[in-house]
């Protein structure tokens, strides 16, 4: 990862410009460089160190190609420092997912390039837009995305289905514990996407479902491989939720979750 300008690490100090090595540490990333470490510490009293904590966020569901087009929007709200950003795309099995990527902000519009990893910089206060689509006759590429950045960026993806005229906004999240109400009455359904953010460890997720009165309906384990992804509808995976409202929670470290309400014909 190349840091084009010196950047202020959260509670650590100034990371000088240059090439740094990214190492995943739970939901964050450690940037390290063998020499020339910064000595301008702002909030800690310590000897010179080569490690700076930066940020990792994830997009729990991504669909591009076929009838789907994905527009990824990343925003650097830091008004002083350029953000170094790395996008990693994975399929359901956790393997690298190569996507055709275009850049509508470029003049003329650049691309497509085919990549499963993309490195970019985002200027202070600026926004980066990356698009991915494909030919309508080809099947959609489905998976998820991890974003590593320094300093932190925020954002979302807009998933558009041209055939069904649907549009979904998936937020970029930090993977905090997740629970939400569901409403599967009157023919409605709830779509769920899960992503394992670890690139080296399997994850076992406990899905806990209760009704609106607090009665436990199910405790179901779900297994995901490293960088794995799973999407499903509650009506299909948990048919006992049809016609019910309640609370759905997923309990595990290092995962990201996205939920979508699917309206019935009524």
PDB file of C-alpha atoms in Angstrom:
ATOM      1  CA  UNK A   1       0.000   0.000   0.000  1.00  0.00           C
ATOM      2  CA  UNK A   2       1.430   3.360  -0.974  1.00  0.00           C
ATOM      3  CA  UNK A   3       0.808   6.374   1.249  1.00  0.00           C
ATOM      4  CA  UNK A   4       1.216   9.403  -0.973  1.00  0.00           C
ATOM      5  CA  UNK A   5       1.389  11.973   1.824  1.00  0.00           C
ATOM      6  CA  UNK A   6       2.100  11.771   5.556  1.00  0.00           C
ATOM      7  CA  UNK A   7      -1.068  10.768   7.403  1.00  0.00           C
ATOM      8  CA  UNK A   8      -2.070  11.055  11.039  1.00  0.00           C
ATOM      9  CA  UNK A   9      -2.736   7.691  12.660  1.00  0.00           C
ATOM     10  CA  UNK A  10      -5.490   7.532  15.308  1.00  0.00           C
ATOM     11  CA  UNK A  11      -3.795   8.045  18.715  1.00  0.00           C
ATOM     12  CA  UNK A  12      -0.453   6.918  17.315  1.00  0.00           C
ATOM     13  CA  UNK A  13       1.188   9.672  15.307  1.00  0.00           C
ATOM     14  CA  UNK A  14       2.277  10.539  11.817  1.00  0.00           C
ATOM     15  CA  UNK A  15       2.768   7.816   9.201  1.00  0.00           C
ATOM     16  CA  UNK A  16       5.296   9.102   6.669  1.00  0.00           C
ATOM     17  CA  UNK A  17       4.825   8.767   2.930  1.00  0.00           C
ATOM     18  CA  UNK A  18       6.101   5.595   1.331  1.00  0.00           C
ATOM     19  CA  UNK A  19       5.301   1.915   0.881  1.00  0.00           C
ATOM     20  CA  UNK A  20       3.797   0.054   3.824  1.00  0.00           C
ATOM     21  CA  UNK A  21       2.893  -3.592   4.426  1.00  0.00           C
ATOM     22  CA  UNK A  22      -0.701  -4.414   5.424  1.00  0.00           C
ATOM     23  CA  UNK A  23      -1.318  -7.097   8.057  1.00  0.00           C
ATOM     24  CA  UNK A  24      -4.870  -7.872   9.162  1.00  0.00           C
ATOM     25  CA  UNK A  25      -5.501  -7.642  12.916  1.00  0.00           C
ATOM     26  CA  UNK A  26      -9.105  -8.558  13.739  1.00  0.00           C
ATOM     27  CA  UNK A  27     -11.235  -5.737  12.277  1.00  0.00           C
ATOM     28  CA  UNK A  28      -8.284  -3.391  11.790  1.00  0.00           C
ATOM     29  CA  UNK A  29      -5.073  -3.426   9.828  1.00  0.00           C
ATOM     30  CA  UNK A  30      -1.530  -2.767  10.965  1.00  0.00           C
ATOM     31  CA  UNK A  31       0.645  -0.824   8.544  1.00  0.00           C
ATOM     32  CA  UNK A  32       4.325  -1.510   9.015  1.00  0.00           C
ATOM     33  CA  UNK A  33       7.524  -0.441   7.326  1.00  0.00           C
ATOM     34  CA  UNK A  34      11.031  -1.685   8.149  1.00  0.00           C
ATOM     35  CA  UNK A  35      12.684   1.712   8.542  1.00  0.00           C
ATOM     36  CA  UNK A  36      12.197   5.464   8.693  1.00  0.00           C
ATOM     37  CA  UNK A  37       9.410   5.244  11.220  1.00  0.00           C
ATOM     38  CA  UNK A  38       7.741   8.434  12.384  1.00  0.00           C
ATOM     39  CA  UNK A  39       8.971  10.060  15.590  1.00  0.00           C
ATOM     40  CA  UNK A  40       6.352  12.778  15.766  1.00  0.00           C
ATOM     41  CA  UNK A  41       4.024  11.152  18.287  1.00  0.00           C
ATOM     42  CA  UNK A  42       1.030  13.231  19.315  1.00  0.00           C
ATOM     43  CA  UNK A  43      -0.701  11.330  22.089  1.00  0.00           C
ATOM     44  CA  UNK A  44       1.607   8.609  23.416  1.00  0.00           C
ATOM     45  CA  UNK A  45       5.040   8.663  24.983  1.00  0.00           C
ATOM     46  CA  UNK A  46       6.990   5.813  23.429  1.00  0.00           C
ATOM     47  CA  UNK A  47      10.031   4.946  21.406  1.00  0.00           C
ATOM     48  CA  UNK A  48       9.880   4.982  17.643  1.00  0.00           C
ATOM     49  CA  UNK A  49       7.608   2.246  16.217  1.00  0.00           C
ATOM     50  CA  UNK A  50       6.907   0.990  12.706  1.00  0.00           C
ATOM     51  CA  UNK A  51       3.254   0.062  13.313  1.00  0.00           C
ATOM     52  CA  UNK A  52       0.222   2.265  12.774  1.00  0.00           C
ATOM     53  CA  UNK A  53      -3.382   1.197  13.139  1.00  0.00           C
ATOM     54  CA  UNK A  54      -5.647   1.848  10.177  1.00  0.00           C
ATOM     55  CA  UNK A  55      -9.187   0.799   9.339  1.00  0.00           C
ATOM     56  CA  UNK A  56     -11.022  -2.145   7.806  1.00  0.00           C
ATOM     57  CA  UNK A  57     -14.648  -2.000   6.720  1.00  0.00           C
ATOM     58  CA  UNK A  58     -16.735  -4.395   4.673  1.00  0.00           C
ATOM     59  CA  UNK A  59     -19.634  -4.575   2.268  1.00  0.00           C
ATOM     60  CA  UNK A  60     -21.560  -7.742   3.143  1.00  0.00           C
ATOM     61  CA  UNK A  61     -23.096  -8.232  -0.306  1.00  0.00           C
ATOM     62  CA  UNK A  62     -22.077  -7.367  -3.844  1.00  0.00           C
ATOM     63  CA  UNK A  63     -23.647  -8.344  -7.185  1.00  0.00           C
ATOM     64  CA  UNK A  64     -22.229  -7.269 -10.547  1.00  0.00           C
ATOM     65  CA  UNK A  65     -22.773  -8.553 -14.053  1.00  0.00           C
ATOM     66  CA  UNK A  66     -25.790 -10.120 -15.705  1.00  0.00           C
ATOM     67  CA  UNK A  67     -28.711  -7.817 -14.893  1.00  0.00           C
ATOM     68  CA  UNK A  68     -26.808  -6.243 -12.001  1.00  0.00           C
ATOM     69  CA  UNK A  69     -24.609  -3.165 -11.898  1.00  0.00           C
ATOM     70  CA  UNK A  70     -22.659  -2.170  -8.780  1.00  0.00           C
ATOM     71  CA  UNK A  71     -21.646   1.420  -8.042  1.00  0.00           C
ATOM     72  CA  UNK A  72     -19.195   1.659  -5.138  1.00  0.00           C
ATOM     73  CA  UNK A  73     -18.882   5.063  -3.438  1.00  0.00           C
ATOM     74  CA  UNK A  74     -16.062   5.767  -0.953  1.00  0.00           C
ATOM     75  CA  UNK A  75     -15.750   9.101   0.873  1.00  0.00           C
ATOM     76  CA  UNK A  76     -12.682  10.542   2.623  1.00  0.00           C
ATOM     77  CA  UNK A  77     -14.077  12.892   5.269  1.00  0.00           C
ATOM     78  CA  UNK A  78     -10.565  13.766   6.480  1.00  0.00           C
ATOM     79  CA  UNK A  79      -9.957  17.306   5.201  1.00  0.00           C
ATOM     80  CA  UNK A  80      -6.176  17.211   5.724  1.00  0.00           C
ATOM     81  CA  UNK A  81      -4.895  13.772   4.677  1.00  0.00           C
ATOM     82  CA  UNK A  82      -5.054  11.735   1.498  1.00  0.00           C
ATOM     83  CA  UNK A  83      -6.509   8.264   2.123  1.00  0.00           C
ATOM     84  CA  UNK A  84      -4.776   5.161   0.804  1.00  0.00           C
ATOM     85  CA  UNK A  85      -7.490   2.637  -0.046  1.00  0.00           C
ATOM     86  CA  UNK A  86      -7.390  -1.051  -0.966  1.00  0.00           C
ATOM     87  CA  UNK A  87     -10.506  -2.884  -2.214  1.00  0.00           C
ATOM     88  CA  UNK A  88     -10.548  -6.701  -1.962  1.00  0.00           C
ATOM     89  CA  UNK A  89     -13.305  -8.679  -3.720  1.00  0.00           C
ATOM     90  CA  UNK A  90     -14.242 -12.255  -2.671  1.00  0.00           C
ATOM     91  CA  UNK A  91     -16.734 -14.860  -3.906  1.00  0.00           C
ATOM     92  CA  UNK A  92     -18.993 -17.089  -1.783  1.00  0.00           C
ATOM     93  CA  UNK A  93     -16.178 -19.578  -1.150  1.00  0.00           C
ATOM     94  CA  UNK A  94     -13.693 -16.911  -0.037  1.00  0.00           C
ATOM     95  CA  UNK A  95     -11.653 -17.008  -3.247  1.00  0.00           C
ATOM     96  CA  UNK A  96     -10.535 -13.816  -4.958  1.00  0.00           C
ATOM     97  CA  UNK A  97     -13.315 -12.487  -7.218  1.00  0.00           C
ATOM     98  CA  UNK A  98     -12.056 -10.719 -10.340  1.00  0.00           C
ATOM     99  CA  UNK A  99     -14.503  -8.048 -11.520  1.00  0.00           C
ATOM    100  CA  UNK A 100     -14.527  -5.658 -14.487  1.00  0.00           C
ATOM    101  CA  UNK A 101     -14.010  -2.203 -12.956  1.00  0.00           C
ATOM    102  CA  UNK A 102     -14.578   1.218 -14.513  1.00  0.00           C
ATOM    103  CA  UNK A 103     -13.999   4.710 -13.151  1.00  0.00           C
ATOM    104  CA  UNK A 104     -16.639   7.260 -14.200  1.00  0.00           C
ATOM    105  CA  UNK A 105     -14.733  10.176 -12.654  1.00  0.00           C
ATOM    106  CA  UNK A 106     -11.799   9.679 -15.045  1.00  0.00           C
ATOM    107  CA  UNK A 107     -11.614  11.825 -18.198  1.00  0.00           C
ATOM    108  CA  UNK A 108     -12.075  10.075 -20.502  1.00  0.00           C
ATOM    109  CA  UNK A 109     -13.756   7.263 -18.580  1.00  0.00           C
ATOM    110  CA  UNK A 110     -11.105   4.629 -17.888  1.00  0.00           C
ATOM    111  CA  UNK A 111     -11.409   0.878 -17.948  1.00  0.00           C
ATOM    112  CA  UNK A 112     -12.594  -1.663 -17.677  1.00  0.00           C
ATOM    113  CA  UNK A 113      -9.786  -3.331 -15.807  1.00  0.00           C
ATOM    114  CA  UNK A 114     -10.234  -6.867 -14.465  1.00  0.00           C
ATOM    115  CA  UNK A 115      -9.091  -7.109 -10.851  1.00  0.00           C
ATOM    116  CA  UNK A 116      -9.833  -8.762  -7.508  1.00  0.00           C
ATOM    117  CA  UNK A 117      -7.712  -6.182  -5.641  1.00  0.00           C
ATOM    118  CA  UNK A 118      -7.734  -2.457  -6.350  1.00  0.00           C
ATOM    119  CA  UNK A 119      -5.438   0.190  -4.809  1.00  0.00           C
ATOM    120  CA  UNK A 120      -6.401   3.857  -5.047  1.00  0.00           C
ATOM    121  CA  UNK A 121      -5.890   7.144  -3.197  1.00  0.00           C
ATOM    122  CA  UNK A 122      -8.688   9.542  -2.272  1.00  0.00           C
ATOM    123  CA  UNK A 123      -7.824  13.202  -1.763  1.00  0.00           C
ATOM    124  CA  UNK A 124      -8.937  15.060   1.399  1.00  0.00           C
ATOM    125  CA  UNK A 125     -12.704  15.579   1.330  1.00  0.00           C
ATOM    126  CA  UNK A 126     -13.007  13.775  -2.006  1.00  0.00           C
ATOM    127  CA  UNK A 127     -15.115  10.829  -3.200  1.00  0.00           C
ATOM    128  CA  UNK A 128     -14.033   7.778  -5.205  1.00  0.00           C
ATOM    129  CA  UNK A 129     -16.564   6.037  -7.473  1.00  0.00           C
ATOM    130  CA  UNK A 130     -15.933   2.571  -8.916  1.00  0.00           C
ATOM    131  CA  UNK A 131     -18.451   0.767 -11.127  1.00  0.00           C
ATOM    132  CA  UNK A 132     -18.740  -2.893 -12.081  1.00  0.00           C
ATOM    133  CA  UNK A 133     -21.185  -4.526 -14.463  1.00  0.00           C
ATOM    134  CA  UNK A 134     -20.985  -6.936 -17.364  1.00  0.00           C
ATOM    135  CA  UNK A 135     -22.952  -8.418 -20.218  1.00  0.00           C
ATOM    136  CA  UNK A 136     -26.650  -9.092 -19.628  1.00  0.00           C
ATOM    137  CA  UNK A 137     -26.380 -12.651 -20.986  1.00  0.00           C
ATOM    138  CA  UNK A 138     -23.683 -13.570 -18.460  1.00  0.00           C
ATOM    139  CA  UNK A 139     -24.448 -14.700 -14.896  1.00  0.00           C
ATOM    140  CA  UNK A 140     -23.949 -12.164 -12.114  1.00  0.00           C
ATOM    141  CA  UNK A 141     -20.804 -12.225  -9.980  1.00  0.00           C
ATOM    142  CA  UNK A 142     -21.904 -12.480  -6.347  1.00  0.00           C
ATOM    143  CA  UNK A 143     -19.750 -12.003  -3.257  1.00  0.00           C
ATOM    144  CA  UNK A 144     -18.589  -9.286  -0.879  1.00  0.00           C
ATOM    145  CA  UNK A 145     -15.930  -6.593  -0.521  1.00  0.00           C
ATOM    146  CA  UNK A 146     -13.400  -5.631   2.152  1.00  0.00           C
ATOM    147  CA  UNK A 147     -12.013  -2.080   2.223  1.00  0.00           C
ATOM    148  CA  UNK A 148      -8.749  -1.252   4.007  1.00  0.00           C
ATOM    149  CA  UNK A 149      -7.897   2.428   4.325  1.00  0.00           C
ATOM    150  CA  UNK A 150      -5.632   4.907   6.068  1.00  0.00           C
ATOM    151  CA  UNK A 151      -7.078   7.244   7.250  1.00  0.00           C
ATOM    152  CA  UNK A 152     -10.647   5.932   7.537  1.00  0.00           C
ATOM    153  CA  UNK A 153     -13.083   6.111   4.626  1.00  0.00           C
ATOM    154  CA  UNK A 154     -16.829   5.554   4.682  1.00  0.00           C
ATOM    155  CA  UNK A 155     -19.204   4.645   1.918  1.00  0.00           C
ATOM    156  CA  UNK A 156     -21.760   2.346   0.371  1.00  0.00           C
ATOM    157  CA  UNK A 157     -22.604   0.446  -2.798  1.00  0.00           C
ATOM    158  CA  UNK A 158     -25.666   0.895  -4.993  1.00  0.00           C
ATOM    159  CA  UNK A 159     -26.751  -2.384  -6.597  1.00  0.00           C
ATOM    160  CA  UNK A 160     -29.098  -1.853  -9.557  1.00  0.00           C
ATOM    161  CA  UNK A 161     -31.056  -4.568 -11.335  1.00  0.00           C
ATOM    162  CA  UNK A 162     -31.968  -3.378 -14.821  1.00  0.00           C
ATOM    163  CA  UNK A 163     -34.453  -6.160 -15.527  1.00  0.00           C
ATOM    164  CA  UNK A 164     -36.401  -5.937 -12.283  1.00  0.00           C
ATOM    165  CA  UNK A 165     -35.862  -2.167 -11.910  1.00  0.00           C
ATOM    166  CA  UNK A 166     -34.631  -2.720  -8.374  1.00  0.00           C
ATOM    167  CA  UNK A 167     -32.085  -0.659  -6.468  1.00  0.00           C
ATOM    168  CA  UNK A 168     -30.396  -1.681  -3.227  1.00  0.00           C
ATOM    169  CA  UNK A 169     -28.041   0.410  -1.086  1.00  0.00           C
ATOM    170  CA  UNK A 170     -25.545  -1.663   0.938  1.00  0.00           C
ATOM    171  CA  UNK A 171     -23.609   0.270   3.624  1.00  0.00           C
ATOM    172  CA  UNK A 172     -19.898  -0.106   4.339  1.00  0.00           C
ATOM    173  CA  UNK A 173     -19.722  -1.348   7.937  1.00  0.00           C
ATOM    174  CA  UNK A 174     -17.109  -2.035  10.592  1.00  0.00           C
ATOM    175  CA  UNK A 175     -18.622  -5.381  11.631  1.00  0.00           C
ATOM    176  CA  UNK A 176     -20.116  -4.533  15.031  1.00  0.00           C
ATOM    177  CA  UNK A 177     -22.613  -7.053  16.571  1.00  0.00           C
ATOM    178  CA  UNK A 178     -25.779  -7.192  14.495  1.00  0.00           C
ATOM    179  CA  UNK A 179     -29.484  -7.665  15.221  1.00  0.00           C
ATOM    180  CA  UNK A 180     -32.665  -6.323  13.631  1.00  0.00           C
ATOM    181  CA  UNK A 181     -36.423  -6.721  13.529  1.00  0.00           C
ATOM    182  CA  UNK A 182     -37.904  -8.770  10.700  1.00  0.00           C
ATOM    183  CA  UNK A 183     -41.432  -8.706   9.279  1.00  0.00           C
ATOM    184  CA  UNK A 184     -42.382 -11.720   7.163  1.00  0.00           C
ATOM    185  CA  UNK A 185     -46.144 -11.149   7.291  1.00  0.00           C
ATOM    186  CA  UNK A 186     -48.455 -10.566   4.295  1.00  0.00           C
ATOM    187  CA  UNK A 187     -46.146 -12.348   1.876  1.00  0.00           C
ATOM    188  CA  UNK A 188     -43.102 -10.259   2.769  1.00  0.00           C
ATOM    189  CA  UNK A 189     -39.647 -11.784   3.194  1.00  0.00           C
ATOM    190  CA  UNK A 190     -36.202 -10.772   4.506  1.00  0.00           C
ATOM    191  CA  UNK A 191     -33.004 -11.241   2.511  1.00  0.00           C
ATOM    192  CA  UNK A 192     -29.758 -11.811   4.437  1.00  0.00           C
ATOM    193  CA  UNK A 193     -26.089 -11.658   3.405  1.00  0.00           C
ATOM    194  CA  UNK A 194     -23.212 -12.807   5.651  1.00  0.00           C
ATOM    195  CA  UNK A 195     -19.470 -12.354   5.128  1.00  0.00           C
ATOM    196  CA  UNK A 196     -16.493 -13.748   7.059  1.00  0.00           C
ATOM    197  CA  UNK A 197     -13.902 -10.947   7.232  1.00  0.00           C
ATOM    198  CA  UNK A 198     -11.019 -13.210   8.246  1.00  0.00           C
ATOM    199  CA  UNK A 199      -8.713 -14.405   5.477  1.00  0.00           C
ATOM    200  CA  UNK A 200      -7.296 -17.280   7.545  1.00  0.00           C
ATOM    201  CA  UNK A 201      -9.936 -18.535  10.003  1.00  0.00           C
ATOM    202  CA  UNK A 202     -13.266 -20.324   9.573  1.00  0.00           C
ATOM    203  CA  UNK A 203     -16.125 -18.749  11.472  1.00  0.00           C
ATOM    204  CA  UNK A 204     -19.139 -20.327  13.197  1.00  0.00           C
ATOM    205  CA  UNK A 205     -22.097 -17.964  13.448  1.00  0.00           C
ATOM    206  CA  UNK A 206     -25.071 -18.455  15.746  1.00  0.00           C
ATOM    207  CA  UNK A 207     -28.334 -17.218  14.211  1.00  0.00           C
ATOM    208  CA  UNK A 208     -30.891 -16.542  16.952  1.00  0.00           C
ATOM    209  CA  UNK A 209     -34.523 -15.907  16.014  1.00  0.00           C
ATOM    210  CA  UNK A 210     -37.336 -14.958  18.387  1.00  0.00           C
ATOM    211  CA  UNK A 211     -40.886 -13.710  17.883  1.00  0.00           C
ATOM    212  CA  UNK A 212     -42.243 -10.321  18.958  1.00  0.00           C
ATOM    213  CA  UNK A 213     -43.197 -11.733  22.378  1.00  0.00           C
ATOM    214  CA  UNK A 214     -39.620 -12.845  23.017  1.00  0.00           C
ATOM    215  CA  UNK A 215     -40.297 -16.556  22.491  1.00  0.00           C
ATOM    216  CA  UNK A 216     -37.240 -18.317  21.088  1.00  0.00           C
ATOM    217  CA  UNK A 217     -37.942 -19.805  17.656  1.00  0.00           C
ATOM    218  CA  UNK A 218     -34.504 -21.055  16.658  1.00  0.00           C
ATOM    219  CA  UNK A 219     -30.793 -21.146  17.420  1.00  0.00           C
ATOM    220  CA  UNK A 220     -29.056 -22.234  14.230  1.00  0.00           C
ATOM    221  CA  UNK A 221     -25.303 -22.501  13.552  1.00  0.00           C
ATOM    222  CA  UNK A 222     -23.963 -21.256  10.209  1.00  0.00           C
ATOM    223  CA  UNK A 223     -20.420 -22.010   9.049  1.00  0.00           C
ATOM    224  CA  UNK A 224     -18.363 -19.834   6.700  1.00  0.00           C
ATOM    225  CA  UNK A 225     -14.835 -20.495   5.369  1.00  0.00           C
ATOM    226  CA  UNK A 226     -12.155 -17.769   5.419  1.00  0.00           C
ATOM    227  CA  UNK A 227     -13.402 -14.794   3.369  1.00  0.00           C
ATOM    228  CA  UNK A 228     -16.583 -16.786   2.762  1.00  0.00           C
ATOM    229  CA  UNK A 229     -19.967 -15.325   1.816  1.00  0.00           C
ATOM    230  CA  UNK A 230     -23.577 -16.548   2.053  1.00  0.00           C
ATOM    231  CA  UNK A 231     -26.849 -14.945   0.996  1.00  0.00           C
ATOM    232  CA  UNK A 232     -30.354 -16.355   1.473  1.00  0.00           C
ATOM    233  CA  UNK A 233     -33.988 -15.482   2.128  1.00  0.00           C
ATOM    234  CA  UNK A 234     -35.462 -16.176   5.563  1.00  0.00           C
ATOM    235  CA  UNK A 235     -38.577 -17.704   3.981  1.00  0.00           C
ATOM    236  CA  UNK A 236     -36.429 -20.383   2.339  1.00  0.00           C
ATOM    237  CA  UNK A 237     -33.821 -21.048   5.035  1.00  0.00           C
ATOM    238  CA  UNK A 238     -36.136 -20.533   8.040  1.00  0.00           C
ATOM    239  CA  UNK A 239     -39.655 -21.321   6.735  1.00  0.00           C
ATOM    240  CA  UNK A 240     -41.106 -21.184  10.266  1.00  0.00           C
ATOM    241  CA  UNK A 241     -40.703 -17.371  10.101  1.00  0.00           C
ATOM    242  CA  UNK A 242     -43.315 -17.070   7.332  1.00  0.00           C
ATOM    243  CA  UNK A 243     -46.223 -14.987   8.579  1.00  0.00           C
ATOM    244  CA  UNK A 244     -44.324 -13.836  11.662  1.00  0.00           C
ATOM    245  CA  UNK A 245     -42.565 -10.742  13.001  1.00  0.00           C
ATOM    246  CA  UNK A 246     -39.649 -10.895  15.381  1.00  0.00           C
ATOM    247  CA  UNK A 247     -35.983 -10.326  16.149  1.00  0.00           C
ATOM    248  CA  UNK A 248     -33.056 -11.809  14.226  1.00  0.00           C
ATOM    249  CA  UNK A 249     -29.493 -11.732  15.536  1.00  0.00           C
ATOM    250  CA  UNK A 250     -26.151 -13.092  14.311  1.00  0.00           C
ATOM    251  CA  UNK A 251     -23.481 -13.702  16.935  1.00  0.00           C
ATOM    252  CA  UNK A 252     -19.815 -14.140  16.046  1.00  0.00           C
ATOM    253  CA  UNK A 253     -16.626 -12.119  15.855  1.00  0.00           C
ATOM    254  CA  UNK A 254     -15.287 -10.868  12.551  1.00  0.00           C
ATOM    255  CA  UNK A 255     -18.420 -11.004  10.402  1.00  0.00           C
ATOM    256  CA  UNK A 256     -20.469  -8.487   8.477  1.00  0.00           C
ATOM    257  CA  UNK A 257     -24.220  -8.696   7.886  1.00  0.00           C
ATOM    258  CA  UNK A 258     -26.661  -7.057   5.507  1.00  0.00           C
ATOM    259  CA  UNK A 259     -30.469  -7.397   5.571  1.00  0.00           C
ATOM    260  CA  UNK A 260     -33.021  -6.401   2.944  1.00  0.00           C
ATOM    261  CA  UNK A 261     -36.804  -6.304   3.215  1.00  0.00           C
ATOM    262  CA  UNK A 262     -38.484  -8.048   0.249  1.00  0.00           C
ATOM    263  CA  UNK A 263     -42.040  -6.814  -0.224  1.00  0.00           C
ATOM    264  CA  UNK A 264     -44.785  -9.233  -1.251  1.00  0.00           C
ATOM    265  CA  UNK A 265     -47.185  -8.764  -4.137  1.00  0.00           C
ATOM    266  CA  UNK A 266     -49.758  -7.207  -1.812  1.00  0.00           C
TER     267      UNK A 266
END
